[in-house]
Coordinates of C-alpha atoms and ligand atoms in Angstrom, one line a residue:
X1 CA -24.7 1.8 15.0
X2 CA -21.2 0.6 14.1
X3 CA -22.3 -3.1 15.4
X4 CA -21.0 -4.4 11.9
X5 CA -17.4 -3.5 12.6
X6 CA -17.0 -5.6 15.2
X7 CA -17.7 -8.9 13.4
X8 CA -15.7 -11.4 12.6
X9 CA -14.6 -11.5 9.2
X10 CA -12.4 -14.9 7.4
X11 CA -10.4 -13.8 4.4
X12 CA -10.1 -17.2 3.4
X13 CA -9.4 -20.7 4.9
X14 CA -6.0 -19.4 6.7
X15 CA -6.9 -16.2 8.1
X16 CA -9.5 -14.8 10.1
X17 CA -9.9 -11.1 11.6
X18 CA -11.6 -10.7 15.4
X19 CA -13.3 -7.3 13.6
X20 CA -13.2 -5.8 10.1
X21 CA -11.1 -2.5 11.1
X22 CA -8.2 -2.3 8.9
X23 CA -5.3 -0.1 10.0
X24 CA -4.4 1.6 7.3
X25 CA -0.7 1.5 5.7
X26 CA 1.3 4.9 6.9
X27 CA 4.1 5.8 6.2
X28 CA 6.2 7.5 9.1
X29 CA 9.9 7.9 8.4
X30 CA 11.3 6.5 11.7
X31 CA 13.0 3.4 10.5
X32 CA 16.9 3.9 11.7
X33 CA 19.5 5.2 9.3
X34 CA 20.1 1.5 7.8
X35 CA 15.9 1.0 7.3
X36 CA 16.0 -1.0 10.4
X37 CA 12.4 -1.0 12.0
X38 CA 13.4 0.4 16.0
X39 CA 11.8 -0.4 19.3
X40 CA 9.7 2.7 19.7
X41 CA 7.8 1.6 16.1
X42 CA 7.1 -2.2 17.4
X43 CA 5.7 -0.5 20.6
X44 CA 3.7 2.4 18.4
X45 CA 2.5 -1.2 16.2
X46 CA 2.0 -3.2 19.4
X47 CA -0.4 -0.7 20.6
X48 CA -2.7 -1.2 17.7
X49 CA -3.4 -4.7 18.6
X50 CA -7.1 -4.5 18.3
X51 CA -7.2 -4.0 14.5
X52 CA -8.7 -6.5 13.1
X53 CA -5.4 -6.3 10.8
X54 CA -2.7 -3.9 10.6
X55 CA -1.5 -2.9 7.2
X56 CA 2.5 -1.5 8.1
X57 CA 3.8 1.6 6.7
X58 CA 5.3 1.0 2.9
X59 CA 8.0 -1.3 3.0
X60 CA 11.0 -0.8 0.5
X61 CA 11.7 -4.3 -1.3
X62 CA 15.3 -2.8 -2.5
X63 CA 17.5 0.6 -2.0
X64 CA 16.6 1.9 -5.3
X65 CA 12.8 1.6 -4.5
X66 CA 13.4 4.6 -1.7
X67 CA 11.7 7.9 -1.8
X68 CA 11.2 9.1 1.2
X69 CA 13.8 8.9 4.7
X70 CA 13.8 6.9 7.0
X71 CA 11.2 4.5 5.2
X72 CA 12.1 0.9 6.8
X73 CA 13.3 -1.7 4.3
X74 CA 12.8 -6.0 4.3
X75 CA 15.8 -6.5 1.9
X76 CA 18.8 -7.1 4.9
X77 CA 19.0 -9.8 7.8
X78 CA 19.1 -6.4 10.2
X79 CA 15.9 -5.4 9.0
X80 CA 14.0 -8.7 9.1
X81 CA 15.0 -8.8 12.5
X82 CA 13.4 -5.8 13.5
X83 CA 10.8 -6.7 11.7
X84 CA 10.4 -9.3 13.8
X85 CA 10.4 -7.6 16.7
X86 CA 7.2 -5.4 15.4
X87 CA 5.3 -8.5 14.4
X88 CA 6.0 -10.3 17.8
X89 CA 4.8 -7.1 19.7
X90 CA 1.5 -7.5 17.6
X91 CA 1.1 -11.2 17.7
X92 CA 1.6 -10.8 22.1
X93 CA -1.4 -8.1 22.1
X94 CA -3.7 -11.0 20.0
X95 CA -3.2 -8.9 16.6
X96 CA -2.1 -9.1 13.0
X97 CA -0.2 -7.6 10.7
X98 CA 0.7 -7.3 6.8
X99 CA 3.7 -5.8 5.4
X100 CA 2.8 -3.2 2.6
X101 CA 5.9 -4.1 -0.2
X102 CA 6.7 -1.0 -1.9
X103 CA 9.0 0.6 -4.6
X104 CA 8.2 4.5 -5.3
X105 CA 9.7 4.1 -9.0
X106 CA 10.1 7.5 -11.1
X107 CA 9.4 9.1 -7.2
X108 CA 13.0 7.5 -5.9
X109 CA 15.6 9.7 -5.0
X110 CA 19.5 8.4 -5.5
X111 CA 20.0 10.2 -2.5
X112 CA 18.8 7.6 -0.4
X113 CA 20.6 5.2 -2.3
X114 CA 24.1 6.8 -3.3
X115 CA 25.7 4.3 -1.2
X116 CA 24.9 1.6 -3.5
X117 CA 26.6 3.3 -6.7
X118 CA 23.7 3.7 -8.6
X119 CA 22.3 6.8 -9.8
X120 CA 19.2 5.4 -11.9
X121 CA 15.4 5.8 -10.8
X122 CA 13.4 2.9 -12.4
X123 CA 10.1 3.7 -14.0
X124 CA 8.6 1.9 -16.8
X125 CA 9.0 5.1 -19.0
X126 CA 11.3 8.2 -19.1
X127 CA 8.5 10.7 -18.0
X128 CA 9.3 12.5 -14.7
X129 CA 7.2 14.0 -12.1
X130 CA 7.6 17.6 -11.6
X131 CA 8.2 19.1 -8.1
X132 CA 10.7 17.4 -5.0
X133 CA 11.5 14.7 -2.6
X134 CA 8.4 16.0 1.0
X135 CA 10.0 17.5 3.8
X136 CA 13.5 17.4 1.9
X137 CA 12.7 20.4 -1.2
X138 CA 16.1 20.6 -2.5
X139 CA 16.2 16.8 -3.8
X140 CA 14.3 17.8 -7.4
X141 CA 12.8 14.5 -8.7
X142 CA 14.9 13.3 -11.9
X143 CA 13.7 11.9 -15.2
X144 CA 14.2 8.3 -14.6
X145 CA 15.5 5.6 -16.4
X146 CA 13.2 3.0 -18.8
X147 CA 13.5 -0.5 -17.0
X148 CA 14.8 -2.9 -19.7
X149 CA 13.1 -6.4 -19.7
X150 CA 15.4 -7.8 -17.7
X151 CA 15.4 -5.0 -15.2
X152 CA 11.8 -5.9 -14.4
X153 CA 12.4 -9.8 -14.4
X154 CA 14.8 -8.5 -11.5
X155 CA 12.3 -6.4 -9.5
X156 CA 9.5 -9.5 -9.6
X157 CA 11.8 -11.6 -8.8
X158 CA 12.8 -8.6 -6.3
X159 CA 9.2 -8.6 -4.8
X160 CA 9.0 -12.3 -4.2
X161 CA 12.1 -12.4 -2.2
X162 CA 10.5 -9.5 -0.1
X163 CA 7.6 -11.3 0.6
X164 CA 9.4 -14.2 1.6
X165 CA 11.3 -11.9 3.9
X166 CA 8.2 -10.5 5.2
X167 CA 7.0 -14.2 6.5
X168 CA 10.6 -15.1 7.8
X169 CA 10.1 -11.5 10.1
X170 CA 6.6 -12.8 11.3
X171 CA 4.1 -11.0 9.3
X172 CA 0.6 -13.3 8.7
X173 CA 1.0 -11.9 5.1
X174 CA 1.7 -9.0 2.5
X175 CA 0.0 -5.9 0.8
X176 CA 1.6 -5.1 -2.5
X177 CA 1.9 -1.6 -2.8
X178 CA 0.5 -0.7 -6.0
X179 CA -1.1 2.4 -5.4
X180 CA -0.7 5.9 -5.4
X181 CA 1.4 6.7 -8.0
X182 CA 4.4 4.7 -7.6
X183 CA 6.2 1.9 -9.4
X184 CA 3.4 -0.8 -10.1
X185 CA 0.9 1.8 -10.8
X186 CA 3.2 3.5 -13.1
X187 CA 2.8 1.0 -15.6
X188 CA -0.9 1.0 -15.3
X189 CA -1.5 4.5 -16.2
X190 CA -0.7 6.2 -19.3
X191 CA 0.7 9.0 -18.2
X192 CA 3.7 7.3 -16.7
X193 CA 3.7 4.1 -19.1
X194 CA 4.9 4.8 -22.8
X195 CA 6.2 1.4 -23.6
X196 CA 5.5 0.0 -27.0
X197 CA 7.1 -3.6 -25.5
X198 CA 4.6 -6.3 -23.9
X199 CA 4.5 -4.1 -20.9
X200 CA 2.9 -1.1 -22.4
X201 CA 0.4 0.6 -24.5
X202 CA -2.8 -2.3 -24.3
X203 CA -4.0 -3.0 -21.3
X204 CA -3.3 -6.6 -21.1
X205 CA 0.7 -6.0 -21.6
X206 CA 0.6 -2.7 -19.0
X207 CA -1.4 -5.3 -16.4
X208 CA 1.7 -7.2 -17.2
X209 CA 3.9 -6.3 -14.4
X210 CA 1.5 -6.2 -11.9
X211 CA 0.3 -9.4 -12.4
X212 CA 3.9 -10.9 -12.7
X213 CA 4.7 -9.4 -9.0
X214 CA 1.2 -10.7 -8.3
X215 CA 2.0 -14.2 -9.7
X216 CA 5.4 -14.2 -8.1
X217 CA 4.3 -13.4 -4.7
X218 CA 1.5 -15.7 -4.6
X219 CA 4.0 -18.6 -6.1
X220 CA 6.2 -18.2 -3.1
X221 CA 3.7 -17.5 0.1
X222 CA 0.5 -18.2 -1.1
X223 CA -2.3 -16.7 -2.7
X224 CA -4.2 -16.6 1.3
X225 CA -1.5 -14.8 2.2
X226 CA -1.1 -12.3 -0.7
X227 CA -3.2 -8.8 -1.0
X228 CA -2.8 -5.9 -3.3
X229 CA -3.8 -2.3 -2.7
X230 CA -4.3 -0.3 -6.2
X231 CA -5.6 2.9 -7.5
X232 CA -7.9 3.4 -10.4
X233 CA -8.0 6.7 -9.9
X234 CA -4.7 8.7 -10.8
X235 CA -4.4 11.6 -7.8
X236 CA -1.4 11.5 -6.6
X237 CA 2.0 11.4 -8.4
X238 CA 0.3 11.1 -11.6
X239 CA -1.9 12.5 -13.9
X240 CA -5.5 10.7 -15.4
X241 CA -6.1 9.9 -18.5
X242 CA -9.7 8.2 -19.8
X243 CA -7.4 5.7 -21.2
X244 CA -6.7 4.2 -18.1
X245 CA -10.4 2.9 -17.5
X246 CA -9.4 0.3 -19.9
X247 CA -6.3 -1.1 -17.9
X248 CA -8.4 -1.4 -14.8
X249 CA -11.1 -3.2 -16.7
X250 CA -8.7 -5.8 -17.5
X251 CA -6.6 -6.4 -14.5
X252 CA -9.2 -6.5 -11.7
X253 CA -11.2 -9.6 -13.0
X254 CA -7.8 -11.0 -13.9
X255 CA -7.2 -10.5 -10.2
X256 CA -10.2 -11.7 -9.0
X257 CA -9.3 -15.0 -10.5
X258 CA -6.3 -15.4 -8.3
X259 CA -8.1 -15.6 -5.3
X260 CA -6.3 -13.1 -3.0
X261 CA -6.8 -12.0 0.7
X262 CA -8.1 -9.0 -0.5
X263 CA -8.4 -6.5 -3.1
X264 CA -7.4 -2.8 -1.4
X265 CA -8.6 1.1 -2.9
X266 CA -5.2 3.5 -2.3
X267 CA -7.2 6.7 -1.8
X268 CA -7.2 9.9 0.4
X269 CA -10.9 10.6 0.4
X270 CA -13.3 7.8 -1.1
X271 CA -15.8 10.3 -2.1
X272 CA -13.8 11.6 -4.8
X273 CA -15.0 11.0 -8.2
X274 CA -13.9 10.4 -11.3
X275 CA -14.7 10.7 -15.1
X276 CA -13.2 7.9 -16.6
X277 CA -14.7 6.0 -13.7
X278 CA -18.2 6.3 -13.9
X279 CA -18.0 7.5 -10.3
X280 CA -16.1 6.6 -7.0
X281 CA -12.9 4.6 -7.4
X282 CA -14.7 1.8 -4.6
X283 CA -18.1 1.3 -6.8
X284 CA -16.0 1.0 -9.8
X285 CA -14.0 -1.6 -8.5
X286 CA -17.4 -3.0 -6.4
X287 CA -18.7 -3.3 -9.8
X288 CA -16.3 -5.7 -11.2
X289 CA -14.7 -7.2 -8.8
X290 CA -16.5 -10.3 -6.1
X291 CA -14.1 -10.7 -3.5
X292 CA -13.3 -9.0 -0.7
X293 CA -12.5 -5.8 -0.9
X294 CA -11.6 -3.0 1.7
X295 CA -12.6 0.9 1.2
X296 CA -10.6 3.9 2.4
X297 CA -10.7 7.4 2.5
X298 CA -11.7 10.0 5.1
X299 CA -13.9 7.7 6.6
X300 CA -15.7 7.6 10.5
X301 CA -16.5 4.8 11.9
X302 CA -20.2 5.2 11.3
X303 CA -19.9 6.3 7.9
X304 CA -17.5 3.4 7.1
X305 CA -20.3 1.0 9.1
X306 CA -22.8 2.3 7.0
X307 CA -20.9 1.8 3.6
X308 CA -20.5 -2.1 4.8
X309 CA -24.3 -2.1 5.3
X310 CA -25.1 -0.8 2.5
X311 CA -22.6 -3.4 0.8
X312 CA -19.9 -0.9 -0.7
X313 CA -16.8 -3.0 0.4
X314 CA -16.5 -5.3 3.4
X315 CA -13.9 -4.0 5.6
X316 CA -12.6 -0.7 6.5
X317 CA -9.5 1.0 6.8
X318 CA -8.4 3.4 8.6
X319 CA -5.6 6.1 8.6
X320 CA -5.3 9.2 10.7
X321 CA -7.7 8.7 13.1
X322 CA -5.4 5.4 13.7
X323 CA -2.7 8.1 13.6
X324 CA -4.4 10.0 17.0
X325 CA -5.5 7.1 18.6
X326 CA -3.8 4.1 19.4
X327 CA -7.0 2.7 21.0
X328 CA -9.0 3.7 18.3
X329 CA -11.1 0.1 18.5
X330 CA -11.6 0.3 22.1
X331 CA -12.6 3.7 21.7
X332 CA -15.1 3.1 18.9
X333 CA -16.5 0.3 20.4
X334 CA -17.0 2.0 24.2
X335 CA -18.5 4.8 22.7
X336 CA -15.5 6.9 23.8
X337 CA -14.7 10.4 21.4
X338 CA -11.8 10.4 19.2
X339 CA -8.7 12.7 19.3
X340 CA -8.9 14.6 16.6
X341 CA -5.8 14.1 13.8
X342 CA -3.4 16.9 12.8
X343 CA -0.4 17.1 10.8
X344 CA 2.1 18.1 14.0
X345 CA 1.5 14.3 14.9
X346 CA 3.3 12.8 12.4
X347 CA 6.8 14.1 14.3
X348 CA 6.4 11.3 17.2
X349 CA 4.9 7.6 17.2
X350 CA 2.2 7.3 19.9
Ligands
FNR401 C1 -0.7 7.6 4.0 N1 -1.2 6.7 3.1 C2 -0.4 5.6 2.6 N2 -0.9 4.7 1.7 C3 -0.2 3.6 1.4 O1 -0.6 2.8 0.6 N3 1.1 3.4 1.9 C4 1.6 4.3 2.8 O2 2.7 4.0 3.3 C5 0.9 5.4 3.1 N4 1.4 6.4 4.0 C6 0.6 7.4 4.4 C7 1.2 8.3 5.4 C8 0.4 9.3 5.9 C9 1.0 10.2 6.9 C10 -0.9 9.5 5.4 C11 -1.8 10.5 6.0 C12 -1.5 8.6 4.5 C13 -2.6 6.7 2.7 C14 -3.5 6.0 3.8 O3 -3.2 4.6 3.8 C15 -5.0 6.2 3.6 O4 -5.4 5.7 2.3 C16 -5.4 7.7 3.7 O5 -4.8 8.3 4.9 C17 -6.9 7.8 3.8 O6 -7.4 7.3 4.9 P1 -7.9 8.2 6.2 O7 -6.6 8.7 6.8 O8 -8.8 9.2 5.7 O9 -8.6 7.2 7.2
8K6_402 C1 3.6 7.0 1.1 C2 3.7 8.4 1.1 C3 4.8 8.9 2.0 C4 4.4 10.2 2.5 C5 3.0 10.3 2.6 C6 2.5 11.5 3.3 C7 1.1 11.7 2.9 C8 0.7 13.0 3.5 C9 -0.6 13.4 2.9 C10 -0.4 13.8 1.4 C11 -1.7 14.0 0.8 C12 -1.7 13.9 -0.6 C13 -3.0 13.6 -1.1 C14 -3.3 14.1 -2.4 C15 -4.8 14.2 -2.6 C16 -5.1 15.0 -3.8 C17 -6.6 15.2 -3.9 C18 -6.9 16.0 -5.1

């Protein structure tokens, strides 16, 4: 019944996956007090072997891209070592992994950061969210700061040196982070993009940025090496607005034409719907977009087997049940149950 899942699936000429399970990115919070992956996370990644490729937990490209604690970074020689030590503990167990590159824009906090002097959050508008930093209440998210032109000539260039990072640790490639609300989505939403500059207010200038990280990354390690994960559908961190159908309509056939590993939905539950979508956020991308393209979202591994079948996307991810179970391959493909995932787990890597 889930027979499909366990094909082998080639990205492109460089890469090929033993099965089309994704391991979803997730975030965990258990990178050391200088972002420095640790032992216990290359073991917890190591474990997960059988993925057809991991996706790693949202990697910060620079200090002001932090949100969250304990996020790991891939901007120091500490943390590409650790890195390393994660990507050769999935390599040994015949797996392979992708760093997700990731700045959390207007949803930084400088209190992850204060060390470095600066005080700004970067956003390409001064619209705040409302509300505070998870798990940390008293840290009230701040208006941030509009990036000047030559702040986000910086931040490409900032992602590209990431990426290269990410293949000096050991990692078969990267996922650009341009999802859920945070800085690269930002600019392709209205409600956090206000520019009147060539990086807001059509759709081709707020595609801009996006497609300059895109560009950048795929200059430096490759476009068979480079994916990006992005949400249409405004959920989290951000409000919708109808506008915002337009934006989307521009960049994904602009990124079809750059050939990537693969195209990624950022989503909690694919069978949300939305207005300004015509639908699901997966058929509206499905509809556009040719390539490869990986769905998400509350699925099992039946359901998810089904949607390949019935030609939704062509590989699944997979997040919390990848959470509960380690083996969750093994245990899929046996015929084995599931643990079930809860929100207590997220306090210790198994
Ligand atoms: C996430 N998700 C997520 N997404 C992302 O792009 N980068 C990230 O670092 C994280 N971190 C993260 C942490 C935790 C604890 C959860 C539960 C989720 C979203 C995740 O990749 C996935 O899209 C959702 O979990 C939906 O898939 P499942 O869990 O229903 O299979
Ligand atoms: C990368 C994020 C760091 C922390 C992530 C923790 C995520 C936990 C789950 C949060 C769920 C929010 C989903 C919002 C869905 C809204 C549906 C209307």
């Amino acid at each position: 019944m889930t027979a499909n899942l366990f094909q082998t699936y080639a990205l492109n000429k460089t890469l090929s996956l033993k099965n089309r399970i994704l391991m979803a990115p997730l975030t965990r919070c258990m990178a050391d007090d200088e972002l420095i992956p640790t032992q216990d996370m290359a073991d917890y990644y190591g474990r997960r072997g059988e993925a057809g490729l991991i996706i790693s937990e949202a990697v910060i490209i620079r200090p002001d891209g932090q949100g969250y604690p304990n996020t790991p970074g891939l901007f120091t020689p500490a943390q590409i070592d650790g890195w390393r030590t994660v990507t050769n503990a999935v390599h040994q167990n015949g797996g392979k992994i992708f760093a997700q590159l990731w700045h959390t824009g207007r949803v930084a906090h400088p209190h992850f950061y204060q060390t470095t002097g600066s005080q700004d959050v970067m956003a390409p508008s001064a619209v705040g969210v409302e509300g505070s930093v998870p798990r940390m209440r008293e840290l009230t998210y701040q208006i941030p700061k509009a990036v000047s032109v030559e702040e986000i000539a910086q931040l490409v260039s900032d992602y590209s040196q990431a990426a290269a990072n990410a293949i000096d640790a050991g990692f078969d490639g990267v996922e650009i982070h341009g999802a859920n609300g945070y800085l690269i989505d930002q600019f392709l939403h209205h409600d956090s993009n206000r520019r009147s500059d060539q990086y807001g207010l059509t759709p081709e200038n707020m595609s801009r940025f996006a497609l300059e990280v895109v560009d950048a990354i795929v200059a430096r390690i490759g476009n068979d090496r480079t994916a990006l994960r992005v949400s249409p559908g405004a959920y989290f961190n951000m409000a919708g607005d109808s506008r915002d159908r337009d934006v989307f309509d521009y960049l994904i056939p602009e990124l079809e034409k750059r050939d990537l590993a693969f195209l990624h939905i950022g989503i909690f539950d694919d069978a949300m719907e939305f207005d300004y979508l015509g639908g699901r956020a997966s058929s509206y991308v499905r509809s556009i977009y040719s390539k490869t393209l990986v769905g998400v979202g509350s699925f099992t591994a039946e359901t998810g087997s089904k949607a390949i079948a019935d030609d939704k996307f062509d590989l699944l991810a997979i997040g919390r049940p990848f959470i509960a179970n380690p083996d969750y391959v093994e245990r899929v493909r046996d015929g084995k149950d599931l643990v079930e995932y809860s929100d207590e787990m997220l306090t210790s890597l198994i």
